[in-house]
Amino acid sequence: MTEEGSSNSDFNLVEKLSNDLIKLKNNFDDLQIELNEEKEKTVELKKINAEHQNEIKNLKQNFQQLLEENYQKDDKINSFEEEIKKVSDLFEKKMGDLIKLNNLASMYAKFLGIKNKWIIPTFYSCSEGCGYLNLINDENIKYFVNNLEGGYDRFRLVSAENSFNKPQHCSAYSLYYFEIKWIFEEFPERSTPWLSIGLRNCTTKEHTIYNVSASANRIFHNQYSNLAYRLSTIFNNNDIFGCGLVYPSANKMDEDFPYIFFTQNGKVIGKALSLRKDDLSSYKPFIILHCCSVEANFGSNLETKPFKYDVTKHRVLQEFY
């Protein structure tokens, strides 16, 4: 080999090595760039991961909070359900009480007290050989028996000033009532004490009467009727007789009728009389006296002067003539 050929060969080798070195450097640079990029990606991933960790932590906290709130809501719902049940039970109880009260309202009558007094016609105060009446006060009447030969004792009808009027829009049965104490007067052999107590229909003028005398005790539906209901009750001086009028509640006016009943010494006697006339709006208390006096009680002040009959316990009567 010549010297010139040897130089060319060395030059080629150097050139080749130089190219390889440049190529290696380029590859190294590329790898360094890729490494830097991967580092940046790793940093970004760590950052993203940290953010995700925070989000996961927040999600866990929120989830736990939601669970707790849900538990609280469940407790509230359970509490509400218990309260609703209590309210429902209380409502049912109140409804039951109202039904009982309504049934009681249908069983018992409510007393309606009104101020009243007797009105005696002036011609009743006559002493010309006849028995006559003297009004002692608003409620008490004295009968003066005839003691003159040739005279006679009359029957005297006395009415109260005020009427028992049909209540309007009343939700319960209504009760009007009055009592009289029957007082015998000393009388000659030809006369006997005789008493009637009752109510007069202010429209038809018919009298519903309970008549008490030595011969018989009878209840008349009206003074024009021959039909009388005899009672076997025994009467005595100072007995207390009462007369009551009961009106049905407004919602039962179409199915029930007003009725009249009588009492003796605080107890109902006989049966009630059902009133089926067209006009039942007003009734007036009255009495008929013969050789007897009376002390009345219209119930204007039951605290100081109570009835013998307990009007607060009057059950609506079911037996009628």
PDB file of C-alpha atoms in Angstrom:
ATOM      1  CA  MET A   1       0.000   0.000   0.000  1.00  0.00           C
ATOM      2  CA  THR A   2       1.224   3.386  -0.886  1.00  0.00           C
ATOM      3  CA  GLU A   3       1.468   6.265   1.576  1.00  0.00           C
ATOM      4  CA  GLU A   4      -1.243   8.108  -0.296  1.00  0.00           C
ATOM      5  CA  GLY A   5      -3.636   5.177   0.039  1.00  0.00           C
ATOM      6  CA  SER A   6      -2.977   4.956   3.738  1.00  0.00           C
ATOM      7  CA  SER A   7      -3.863   8.621   4.280  1.00  0.00           C
ATOM      8  CA  ASN A   8      -7.188   8.271   2.512  1.00  0.00           C
ATOM      9  CA  SER A   9      -8.121   5.326   4.619  1.00  0.00           C
ATOM     10  CA  ASP A  10      -7.379   7.185   7.839  1.00  0.00           C
ATOM     11  CA  PHE A  11      -9.334  10.170   6.690  1.00  0.00           C
ATOM     12  CA  ASN A  12     -12.365   8.042   5.954  1.00  0.00           C
ATOM     13  CA  LEU A  13     -12.132   6.417   9.336  1.00  0.00           C
ATOM     14  CA  VAL A  14     -11.943   9.766  11.104  1.00  0.00           C
ATOM     15  CA  GLU A  15     -14.853  11.067   9.103  1.00  0.00           C
ATOM     16  CA  LYS A  16     -16.873   7.995   9.957  1.00  0.00           C
ATOM     17  CA  LEU A  17     -16.054   8.292  13.623  1.00  0.00           C
ATOM     18  CA  SER A  18     -16.939  11.968  13.534  1.00  0.00           C
ATOM     19  CA  ASN A  19     -20.301  11.212  11.960  1.00  0.00           C
ATOM     20  CA  ASP A  20     -20.991   8.513  14.503  1.00  0.00           C
ATOM     21  CA  LEU A  21     -20.108  10.905  17.293  1.00  0.00           C
ATOM     22  CA  ILE A  22     -22.433  13.555  15.896  1.00  0.00           C
ATOM     23  CA  LYS A  23     -25.160  11.003  15.559  1.00  0.00           C
ATOM     24  CA  LEU A  24     -24.656   9.852  19.152  1.00  0.00           C
ATOM     25  CA  LYS A  25     -24.764  13.421  20.356  1.00  0.00           C
ATOM     26  CA  ASN A  26     -27.982  14.027  18.451  1.00  0.00           C
ATOM     27  CA  ASN A  27     -29.472  10.867  19.913  1.00  0.00           C
ATOM     28  CA  PHE A  28     -28.365  11.957  23.371  1.00  0.00           C
ATOM     29  CA  ASP A  29     -29.927  15.345  22.857  1.00  0.00           C
ATOM     30  CA  ASP A  30     -33.164  13.724  21.711  1.00  0.00           C
ATOM     31  CA  LEU A  31     -33.126  11.449  24.726  1.00  0.00           C
ATOM     32  CA  GLN A  32     -32.449  14.402  26.994  1.00  0.00           C
ATOM     33  CA  ILE A  33     -35.409  16.227  25.477  1.00  0.00           C
ATOM     34  CA  GLU A  34     -37.600  13.171  25.908  1.00  0.00           C
ATOM     35  CA  LEU A  35     -36.370  12.819  29.475  1.00  0.00           C
ATOM     36  CA  ASN A  36     -37.197  16.414  30.217  1.00  0.00           C
ATOM     37  CA  GLU A  37     -40.608  15.984  28.634  1.00  0.00           C
ATOM     38  CA  GLU A  38     -41.195  12.860  30.712  1.00  0.00           C
ATOM     39  CA  LYS A  39     -40.111  14.751  33.811  1.00  0.00           C
ATOM     40  CA  GLU A  40     -42.538  17.511  32.970  1.00  0.00           C
ATOM     41  CA  LYS A  41     -45.261  14.935  32.375  1.00  0.00           C
ATOM     42  CA  THR A  42     -44.416  13.300  35.684  1.00  0.00           C
ATOM     43  CA  VAL A  43     -44.633  16.639  37.453  1.00  0.00           C
ATOM     44  CA  GLU A  44     -47.949  17.316  35.732  1.00  0.00           C
ATOM     45  CA  LEU A  45     -49.202  13.869  36.625  1.00  0.00           C
ATOM     46  CA  LYS A  46     -48.159  14.381  40.229  1.00  0.00           C
ATOM     47  CA  LYS A  47     -49.958  17.690  40.211  1.00  0.00           C
ATOM     48  CA  ILE A  48     -53.058  16.123  38.661  1.00  0.00           C
ATOM     49  CA  ASN A  49     -52.820  13.234  41.098  1.00  0.00           C
ATOM     50  CA  ALA A  50     -52.571  15.650  44.016  1.00  0.00           C
ATOM     51  CA  GLU A  51     -55.609  17.518  42.727  1.00  0.00           C
ATOM     52  CA  HIS A  52     -57.438  14.233  42.299  1.00  0.00           C
ATOM     53  CA  GLN A  53     -56.450  13.245  45.803  1.00  0.00           C
ATOM     54  CA  ASN A  54     -57.937  16.498  47.094  1.00  0.00           C
ATOM     55  CA  GLU A  55     -61.056  15.945  45.041  1.00  0.00           C
ATOM     56  CA  ILE A  56     -61.317  12.377  46.317  1.00  0.00           C
ATOM     57  CA  LYS A  57     -60.838  13.638  49.863  1.00  0.00           C
ATOM     58  CA  ASN A  58     -63.506  16.298  49.337  1.00  0.00           C
ATOM     59  CA  LEU A  59     -65.776  13.729  47.750  1.00  0.00           C
ATOM     60  CA  LYS A  60     -65.274  11.431  50.724  1.00  0.00           C
ATOM     61  CA  GLN A  61     -66.005  14.285  53.113  1.00  0.00           C
ATOM     62  CA  ASN A  62     -69.057  15.317  51.112  1.00  0.00           C
ATOM     63  CA  PHE A  63     -70.217  11.725  50.935  1.00  0.00           C
ATOM     64  CA  GLN A  64     -69.761  11.307  54.673  1.00  0.00           C
ATOM     65  CA  GLN A  65     -71.620  14.557  55.246  1.00  0.00           C
ATOM     66  CA  LEU A  66     -74.393  13.380  52.952  1.00  0.00           C
ATOM     67  CA  LEU A  67     -74.565  10.124  54.884  1.00  0.00           C
ATOM     68  CA  GLU A  68     -74.789  12.015  58.165  1.00  0.00           C
ATOM     69  CA  GLU A  69     -77.400  14.372  56.747  1.00  0.00           C
ATOM     70  CA  ASN A  70     -79.287  11.391  55.396  1.00  0.00           C
ATOM     71  CA  TYR A  71     -79.174   9.765  58.824  1.00  0.00           C
ATOM     72  CA  GLN A  72     -80.394  13.021  60.332  1.00  0.00           C
ATOM     73  CA  LYS A  73     -83.128  13.211  57.721  1.00  0.00           C
ATOM     74  CA  ASP A  74     -84.082   9.628  58.520  1.00  0.00           C
ATOM     75  CA  ASP A  75     -84.237  10.577  62.186  1.00  0.00           C
ATOM     76  CA  LYS A  76     -86.314  13.636  61.307  1.00  0.00           C
ATOM     77  CA  ILE A  77     -88.564  11.551  59.077  1.00  0.00           C
ATOM     78  CA  ASN A  78     -88.985   9.013  61.863  1.00  0.00           C
ATOM     79  CA  SER A  79     -89.656  11.851  64.280  1.00  0.00           C
ATOM     80  CA  PHE A  80     -92.131  13.413  61.850  1.00  0.00           C
ATOM     81  CA  GLU A  81     -93.807  10.046  61.382  1.00  0.00           C
ATOM     82  CA  GLU A  82     -94.107   9.691  65.145  1.00  0.00           C
ATOM     83  CA  GLU A  83     -95.519  13.215  65.423  1.00  0.00           C
ATOM     84  CA  ILE A  84     -97.934  12.541  62.565  1.00  0.00           C
ATOM     85  CA  LYS A  85     -99.049   9.336  64.282  1.00  0.00           C
ATOM     86  CA  LYS A  86     -99.526  11.210  67.552  1.00  0.00           C
ATOM     87  CA  VAL A  87    -101.531  13.918  65.777  1.00  0.00           C
ATOM     88  CA  SER A  88    -103.538  11.260  63.936  1.00  0.00           C
ATOM     89  CA  ASP A  89    -104.247   9.394  67.177  1.00  0.00           C
ATOM     90  CA  LEU A  90    -105.190  12.661  68.889  1.00  0.00           C
ATOM     91  CA  PHE A  91    -107.441  13.590  65.957  1.00  0.00           C
ATOM     92  CA  GLU A  92    -109.165  10.210  66.112  1.00  0.00           C
ATOM     93  CA  LYS A  93    -109.633  10.625  69.863  1.00  0.00           C
ATOM     94  CA  LYS A  94    -111.059  14.123  69.407  1.00  0.00           C
ATOM     95  CA  MET A  95    -113.377  12.840  66.692  1.00  0.00           C
ATOM     96  CA  GLY A  96    -114.462  10.060  69.022  1.00  0.00           C
ATOM     97  CA  ASP A  97    -115.074  12.610  71.771  1.00  0.00           C
ATOM     98  CA  LEU A  98    -117.057  14.789  69.358  1.00  0.00           C
ATOM     99  CA  ILE A  99    -119.164  11.800  68.327  1.00  0.00           C
ATOM    100  CA  LYS A 100    -119.783  10.999  71.988  1.00  0.00           C
ATOM    101  CA  LEU A 101    -120.692  14.626  72.665  1.00  0.00           C
ATOM    102  CA  ASN A 102    -122.991  14.626  69.659  1.00  0.00           C
ATOM    103  CA  ASN A 103    -124.631  11.443  70.919  1.00  0.00           C
ATOM    104  CA  LEU A 104    -124.972  13.018  74.353  1.00  0.00           C
ATOM    105  CA  ALA A 105    -126.480  16.109  72.751  1.00  0.00           C
ATOM    106  CA  SER A 106    -129.056  13.801  71.176  1.00  0.00           C
ATOM    107  CA  MET A 107    -129.723  12.120  74.527  1.00  0.00           C
ATOM    108  CA  TYR A 108    -130.006  15.125  76.840  1.00  0.00           C
ATOM    109  CA  ALA A 109    -131.836  18.438  76.594  1.00  0.00           C
ATOM    110  CA  LYS A 110    -130.331  21.799  77.499  1.00  0.00           C
ATOM    111  CA  PHE A 111    -132.386  23.933  79.883  1.00  0.00           C
ATOM    112  CA  LEU A 112    -133.321  27.405  78.648  1.00  0.00           C
ATOM    113  CA  GLY A 113    -134.140  29.676  81.547  1.00  0.00           C
ATOM    114  CA  ILE A 114    -136.327  32.730  81.061  1.00  0.00           C
ATOM    115  CA  LYS A 115    -137.574  35.282  83.546  1.00  0.00           C
ATOM    116  CA  ASN A 116    -141.296  34.954  84.127  1.00  0.00           C
ATOM    117  CA  LYS A 117    -144.169  35.831  86.444  1.00  0.00           C
ATOM    118  CA  TRP A 118    -147.895  35.213  86.889  1.00  0.00           C
ATOM    119  CA  ILE A 119    -150.482  37.590  85.481  1.00  0.00           C
ATOM    120  CA  ILE A 120    -153.838  37.600  87.302  1.00  0.00           C
ATOM    121  CA  PRO A 121    -156.849  39.356  85.739  1.00  0.00           C
ATOM    122  CA  THR A 122    -158.305  42.018  88.019  1.00  0.00           C
ATOM    123  CA  PHE A 123    -161.741  40.379  88.086  1.00  0.00           C
ATOM    124  CA  TYR A 124    -160.174  37.335  89.775  1.00  0.00           C
ATOM    125  CA  SER A 125    -159.588  39.417  92.899  1.00  0.00           C
ATOM    126  CA  CYS A 126    -163.170  39.286  94.057  1.00  0.00           C
ATOM    127  CA  SER A 127    -164.406  38.683  97.572  1.00  0.00           C
ATOM    128  CA  GLU A 128    -168.139  38.889  96.957  1.00  0.00           C
ATOM    129  CA  GLY A 129    -168.987  35.531  98.421  1.00  0.00           C
ATOM    130  CA  CYS A 130    -166.610  33.658  96.098  1.00  0.00           C
ATOM    131  CA  GLY A 131    -163.153  32.174  96.364  1.00  0.00           C
ATOM    132  CA  TYR A 132    -160.596  34.517  94.890  1.00  0.00           C
ATOM    133  CA  LEU A 133    -156.878  34.857  94.210  1.00  0.00           C
ATOM    134  CA  ASN A 134    -154.277  37.237  95.522  1.00  0.00           C
ATOM    135  CA  LEU A 135    -150.897  37.624  93.830  1.00  0.00           C
ATOM    136  CA  ILE A 136    -148.346  37.659  96.656  1.00  0.00           C
ATOM    137  CA  ASN A 137    -145.381  38.265  94.334  1.00  0.00           C
ATOM    138  CA  ASP A 138    -144.299  37.328  90.811  1.00  0.00           C
ATOM    139  CA  GLU A 139    -144.340  33.591  91.581  1.00  0.00           C
ATOM    140  CA  ASN A 140    -146.628  32.986  94.570  1.00  0.00           C
ATOM    141  CA  ILE A 141    -150.425  33.007  94.495  1.00  0.00           C
ATOM    142  CA  LYS A 142    -152.738  32.811  97.510  1.00  0.00           C
ATOM    143  CA  TYR A 143    -156.235  31.350  97.079  1.00  0.00           C
ATOM    144  CA  PHE A 144    -158.790  32.679  99.529  1.00  0.00           C
ATOM    145  CA  VAL A 145    -161.542  30.124 100.068  1.00  0.00           C
ATOM    146  CA  ASN A 146    -165.157  31.285 100.303  1.00  0.00           C
ATOM    147  CA  ASN A 147    -166.432  31.105 103.835  1.00  0.00           C
ATOM    148  CA  LEU A 148    -169.679  32.967 103.245  1.00  0.00           C
ATOM    149  CA  GLU A 149    -172.940  31.114 103.185  1.00  0.00           C
ATOM    150  CA  GLY A 150    -174.415  31.148  99.720  1.00  0.00           C
ATOM    151  CA  GLY A 151    -171.069  31.789  98.108  1.00  0.00           C
ATOM    152  CA  TYR A 152    -168.990  29.340  96.093  1.00  0.00           C
ATOM    153  CA  ASP A 153    -165.423  28.661  95.149  1.00  0.00           C
ATOM    154  CA  ARG A 154    -164.426  29.182  91.541  1.00  0.00           C
ATOM    155  CA  PHE A 155    -161.789  27.605  89.352  1.00  0.00           C
ATOM    156  CA  ARG A 156    -159.227  30.227  88.471  1.00  0.00           C
ATOM    157  CA  LEU A 157    -156.926  30.034  85.421  1.00  0.00           C
ATOM    158  CA  VAL A 158    -153.697  31.994  85.651  1.00  0.00           C
ATOM    159  CA  SER A 159    -151.141  32.365  82.847  1.00  0.00           C
ATOM    160  CA  ALA A 160    -147.504  33.356  82.907  1.00  0.00           C
ATOM    161  CA  GLU A 161    -146.427  36.599  81.286  1.00  0.00           C
ATOM    162  CA  ASN A 162    -143.797  35.161  78.926  1.00  0.00           C
ATOM    163  CA  SER A 163    -143.992  32.253  76.504  1.00  0.00           C
ATOM    164  CA  PHE A 164    -141.719  29.318  75.790  1.00  0.00           C
ATOM    165  CA  ASN A 165    -140.625  30.014  72.211  1.00  0.00           C
ATOM    166  CA  LYS A 166    -139.166  27.581  69.697  1.00  0.00           C
ATOM    167  CA  PRO A 167    -135.361  28.079  69.570  1.00  0.00           C
ATOM    168  CA  GLN A 168    -133.803  29.028  66.253  1.00  0.00           C
ATOM    169  CA  HIS A 169    -130.738  27.205  64.862  1.00  0.00           C
ATOM    170  CA  CYS A 170    -130.116  25.284  68.084  1.00  0.00           C
ATOM    171  CA  SER A 171    -127.695  22.344  67.783  1.00  0.00           C
ATOM    172  CA  ALA A 172    -129.035  20.546  70.879  1.00  0.00           C
ATOM    173  CA  TYR A 173    -132.428  19.598  72.277  1.00  0.00           C
ATOM    174  CA  SER A 174    -133.878  22.515  74.248  1.00  0.00           C
ATOM    175  CA  LEU A 175    -135.853  22.292  77.499  1.00  0.00           C
ATOM    176  CA  TYR A 176    -138.276  24.791  79.013  1.00  0.00           C
ATOM    177  CA  TYR A 177    -139.583  23.963  82.465  1.00  0.00           C
ATOM    178  CA  PHE A 178    -141.374  25.381  85.501  1.00  0.00           C
ATOM    179  CA  GLU A 179    -142.584  24.014  88.843  1.00  0.00           C
ATOM    180  CA  ILE A 180    -145.261  24.814  91.406  1.00  0.00           C
ATOM    181  CA  LYS A 181    -145.654  23.793  95.019  1.00  0.00           C
ATOM    182  CA  TRP A 182    -149.270  22.789  95.678  1.00  0.00           C
ATOM    183  CA  ILE A 183    -150.545  24.121  99.015  1.00  0.00           C
ATOM    184  CA  PHE A 184    -153.944  23.056 100.348  1.00  0.00           C
ATOM    185  CA  GLU A 185    -156.138  25.703 101.900  1.00  0.00           C
ATOM    186  CA  GLU A 186    -158.682  25.026 104.612  1.00  0.00           C
ATOM    187  CA  PHE A 187    -161.914  24.525 102.782  1.00  0.00           C
ATOM    188  CA  PRO A 188    -165.533  23.762 103.659  1.00  0.00           C
ATOM    189  CA  GLU A 189    -166.873  20.250 103.203  1.00  0.00           C
ATOM    190  CA  ARG A 190    -168.479  21.076  99.874  1.00  0.00           C
ATOM    191  CA  SER A 191    -165.113  21.996  98.291  1.00  0.00           C
ATOM    192  CA  THR A 192    -161.919  20.099  97.579  1.00  0.00           C
ATOM    193  CA  PRO A 193    -158.473  21.232  96.394  1.00  0.00           C
ATOM    194  CA  TRP A 194    -158.047  20.865  92.670  1.00  0.00           C
ATOM    195  CA  LEU A 195    -155.124  21.772  90.452  1.00  0.00           C
ATOM    196  CA  SER A 196    -154.237  21.809  86.769  1.00  0.00           C
ATOM    197  CA  ILE A 197    -150.816  22.603  85.332  1.00  0.00           C
ATOM    198  CA  GLY A 198    -149.835  22.758  81.683  1.00  0.00           C
ATOM    199  CA  LEU A 199    -149.010  24.749  78.564  1.00  0.00           C
ATOM    200  CA  ARG A 200    -151.214  26.684  76.147  1.00  0.00           C
ATOM    201  CA  ASN A 201    -150.438  26.818  72.436  1.00  0.00           C
ATOM    202  CA  CYS A 202    -150.260  30.547  71.704  1.00  0.00           C
ATOM    203  CA  THR A 203    -151.598  30.029  68.156  1.00  0.00           C
ATOM    204  CA  THR A 204    -154.313  27.379  68.517  1.00  0.00           C
ATOM    205  CA  LYS A 205    -155.178  28.317  72.145  1.00  0.00           C
ATOM    206  CA  GLU A 206    -155.309  24.619  73.019  1.00  0.00           C
ATOM    207  CA  HIS A 207    -154.301  23.674  76.557  1.00  0.00           C
ATOM    208  CA  THR A 208    -152.241  20.570  77.315  1.00  0.00           C
ATOM    209  CA  ILE A 209    -153.164  19.762  80.906  1.00  0.00           C
ATOM    210  CA  TYR A 210    -152.217  17.600  83.856  1.00  0.00           C
ATOM    211  CA  ASN A 211    -155.197  17.632  86.203  1.00  0.00           C
ATOM    212  CA  VAL A 212    -154.836  16.643  89.864  1.00  0.00           C
ATOM    213  CA  SER A 213    -157.864  16.195  92.111  1.00  0.00           C
ATOM    214  CA  ALA A 214    -159.290  13.900  94.763  1.00  0.00           C
ATOM    215  CA  SER A 215    -161.303  12.021  92.152  1.00  0.00           C
ATOM    216  CA  ALA A 216    -158.608  11.333  89.543  1.00  0.00           C
ATOM    217  CA  ASN A 217    -155.218  12.287  88.166  1.00  0.00           C
ATOM    218  CA  ARG A 218    -155.388  12.688  84.403  1.00  0.00           C
ATOM    219  CA  ILE A 219    -153.380  14.051  81.501  1.00  0.00           C
ATOM    220  CA  PHE A 220    -155.288  15.711  78.641  1.00  0.00           C
ATOM    221  CA  HIS A 221    -153.752  16.386  75.242  1.00  0.00           C
ATOM    222  CA  ASN A 222    -156.059  19.396  74.976  1.00  0.00           C
ATOM    223  CA  GLN A 223    -159.084  20.781  76.776  1.00  0.00           C
ATOM    224  CA  TYR A 224    -161.415  19.865  73.907  1.00  0.00           C
ATOM    225  CA  SER A 225    -160.538  16.182  73.888  1.00  0.00           C
ATOM    226  CA  ASN A 226    -162.466  13.553  75.806  1.00  0.00           C
ATOM    227  CA  LEU A 227    -159.383  11.343  75.698  1.00  0.00           C
ATOM    228  CA  ALA A 228    -157.594  11.367  79.044  1.00  0.00           C
ATOM    229  CA  TYR A 229    -154.704   9.323  80.353  1.00  0.00           C
ATOM    230  CA  ARG A 230    -155.240   8.296  83.962  1.00  0.00           C
ATOM    231  CA  LEU A 231    -152.354   8.094  86.406  1.00  0.00           C
ATOM    232  CA  SER A 232    -152.246   6.110  89.630  1.00  0.00           C
ATOM    233  CA  THR A 233    -149.948   8.548  91.423  1.00  0.00           C
ATOM    234  CA  ILE A 234    -150.821   9.638  94.949  1.00  0.00           C
ATOM    235  CA  PHE A 235    -150.650  13.322  95.815  1.00  0.00           C
ATOM    236  CA  ASN A 236    -150.278  15.185  99.083  1.00  0.00           C
ATOM    237  CA  ASN A 237    -150.214  18.680 100.419  1.00  0.00           C
ATOM    238  CA  ASN A 238    -146.977  20.521  99.489  1.00  0.00           C
ATOM    239  CA  ASP A 239    -146.258  18.211  96.561  1.00  0.00           C
ATOM    240  CA  ILE A 240    -144.229  19.844  93.800  1.00  0.00           C
ATOM    241  CA  PHE A 241    -145.510  19.454  90.239  1.00  0.00           C
ATOM    242  CA  GLY A 242    -143.604  20.446  87.126  1.00  0.00           C
ATOM    243  CA  CYS A 243    -144.284  20.873  83.429  1.00  0.00           C
ATOM    244  CA  GLY A 244    -141.629  20.751  80.707  1.00  0.00           C
ATOM    245  CA  LEU A 245    -141.492  21.436  76.973  1.00  0.00           C
ATOM    246  CA  VAL A 246    -138.715  19.925  74.842  1.00  0.00           C
ATOM    247  CA  TYR A 247    -137.860  21.072  71.307  1.00  0.00           C
ATOM    248  CA  PRO A 248    -135.657  18.883  69.052  1.00  0.00           C
ATOM    249  CA  SER A 249    -132.368  20.191  67.704  1.00  0.00           C
ATOM    250  CA  ALA A 250    -132.480  22.079  64.408  1.00  0.00           C
ATOM    251  CA  ASN A 251    -131.135  19.117  62.414  1.00  0.00           C
ATOM    252  CA  LYS A 252    -133.840  16.792  63.787  1.00  0.00           C
ATOM    253  CA  MET A 253    -136.889  18.994  63.394  1.00  0.00           C
ATOM    254  CA  ASP A 254    -138.031  16.948  60.378  1.00  0.00           C
ATOM    255  CA  GLU A 255    -137.905  13.602  62.181  1.00  0.00           C
ATOM    256  CA  ASP A 256    -138.678  14.451  65.829  1.00  0.00           C
ATOM    257  CA  PHE A 257    -141.524  16.459  67.341  1.00  0.00           C
ATOM    258  CA  PRO A 258    -141.607  18.679  70.423  1.00  0.00           C
ATOM    259  CA  TYR A 259    -143.166  17.079  73.470  1.00  0.00           C
ATOM    260  CA  ILE A 260    -144.600  18.003  76.864  1.00  0.00           C
ATOM    261  CA  PHE A 261    -143.995  16.045  80.056  1.00  0.00           C
ATOM    262  CA  PHE A 262    -144.989  16.362  83.715  1.00  0.00           C
ATOM    263  CA  THR A 263    -143.188  15.700  87.005  1.00  0.00           C
ATOM    264  CA  GLN A 264    -144.136  15.151  90.632  1.00  0.00           C
ATOM    265  CA  ASN A 265    -141.637  15.682  93.437  1.00  0.00           C
ATOM    266  CA  GLY A 266    -138.691  15.581  91.058  1.00  0.00           C
ATOM    267  CA  LYS A 267    -139.683  12.523  89.011  1.00  0.00           C
ATOM    268  CA  VAL A 268    -141.300  12.204  85.587  1.00  0.00           C
ATOM    269  CA  ILE A 269    -144.852  10.880  85.836  1.00  0.00           C
ATOM    270  CA  GLY A 270    -146.695   9.063  83.052  1.00  0.00           C
ATOM    271  CA  LYS A 271    -145.491   9.350  79.476  1.00  0.00           C
ATOM    272  CA  ALA A 272    -144.735  12.366  77.331  1.00  0.00           C
ATOM    273  CA  LEU A 273    -147.227  13.971  74.953  1.00  0.00           C
ATOM    274  CA  SER A 274    -145.926  14.384  71.398  1.00  0.00           C
ATOM    275  CA  LEU A 275    -146.951  17.657  69.728  1.00  0.00           C
ATOM    276  CA  ARG A 276    -147.790  17.278  66.040  1.00  0.00           C
ATOM    277  CA  LYS A 277    -149.652  20.488  65.238  1.00  0.00           C
ATOM    278  CA  ASP A 278    -148.759  22.798  62.380  1.00  0.00           C
ATOM    279  CA  ASP A 279    -147.699  25.676  64.595  1.00  0.00           C
ATOM    280  CA  LEU A 280    -145.542  24.675  67.550  1.00  0.00           C
ATOM    281  CA  SER A 281    -143.578  27.893  67.830  1.00  0.00           C
ATOM    282  CA  SER A 282    -144.832  29.191  71.179  1.00  0.00           C
ATOM    283  CA  TYR A 283    -146.394  27.871  74.395  1.00  0.00           C
ATOM    284  CA  LYS A 284    -147.355  29.713  77.566  1.00  0.00           C
ATOM    285  CA  PRO A 285    -147.346  28.196  81.096  1.00  0.00           C
ATOM    286  CA  PHE A 286    -150.661  28.202  82.965  1.00  0.00           C
ATOM    287  CA  ILE A 287    -152.293  26.779  86.091  1.00  0.00           C
ATOM    288  CA  ILE A 288    -155.909  26.336  87.207  1.00  0.00           C
ATOM    289  CA  LEU A 289    -156.526  26.609  90.948  1.00  0.00           C
ATOM    290  CA  HIS A 290    -159.411  25.573  93.158  1.00  0.00           C
ATOM    291  CA  CYS A 291    -159.130  25.889  96.925  1.00  0.00           C
ATOM    292  CA  CYS A 292    -155.349  25.809  96.825  1.00  0.00           C
ATOM    293  CA  SER A 293    -152.401  28.157  96.678  1.00  0.00           C
ATOM    294  CA  VAL A 294    -149.128  27.779  94.789  1.00  0.00           C
ATOM    295  CA  GLU A 295    -145.507  28.786  95.058  1.00  0.00           C
ATOM    296  CA  ALA A 296    -143.955  28.738  91.598  1.00  0.00           C
ATOM    297  CA  ASN A 297    -140.390  28.445  90.369  1.00  0.00           C
ATOM    298  CA  PHE A 298    -139.706  29.594  86.803  1.00  0.00           C
ATOM    299  CA  GLY A 299    -135.995  28.837  87.073  1.00  0.00           C
ATOM    300  CA  SER A 300    -134.736  32.404  86.887  1.00  0.00           C
ATOM    301  CA  ASN A 301    -132.039  31.660  89.489  1.00  0.00           C
ATOM    302  CA  LEU A 302    -131.377  27.962  89.969  1.00  0.00           C
ATOM    303  CA  GLU A 303    -128.346  28.559  92.182  1.00  0.00           C
ATOM    304  CA  THR A 304    -130.412  30.093  94.973  1.00  0.00           C
ATOM    305  CA  LYS A 305    -133.680  28.341  94.133  1.00  0.00           C
ATOM    306  CA  PRO A 306    -133.137  25.033  92.308  1.00  0.00           C
ATOM    307  CA  PHE A 307    -135.894  22.905  90.825  1.00  0.00           C
ATOM    308  CA  LYS A 308    -136.953  19.724  92.564  1.00  0.00           C
ATOM    309  CA  TYR A 309    -136.506  18.034  89.181  1.00  0.00           C
ATOM    310  CA  ASP A 310    -132.891  18.047  87.937  1.00  0.00           C
ATOM    311  CA  VAL A 311    -133.203  19.672  84.513  1.00  0.00           C
ATOM    312  CA  THR A 312    -129.486  19.135  83.831  1.00  0.00           C
ATOM    313  CA  LYS A 313    -130.103  15.378  83.662  1.00  0.00           C
ATOM    314  CA  HIS A 314    -133.219  15.343  81.501  1.00  0.00           C
ATOM    315  CA  ARG A 315    -132.804  12.546  78.977  1.00  0.00           C
ATOM    316  CA  VAL A 316    -134.839  12.954  75.808  1.00  0.00           C
ATOM    317  CA  LEU A 317    -137.946  10.859  76.440  1.00  0.00           C
ATOM    318  CA  GLN A 318    -138.822   7.972  74.131  1.00  0.00           C
ATOM    319  CA  GLU A 319    -142.225   6.853  75.467  1.00  0.00           C
ATOM    320  CA  PHE A 320    -145.308   8.777  74.392  1.00  0.00           C
ATOM    321  CA  TYR A 321    -149.067   8.537  74.724  1.00  0.00           C
TER     322      TYR A 321
END
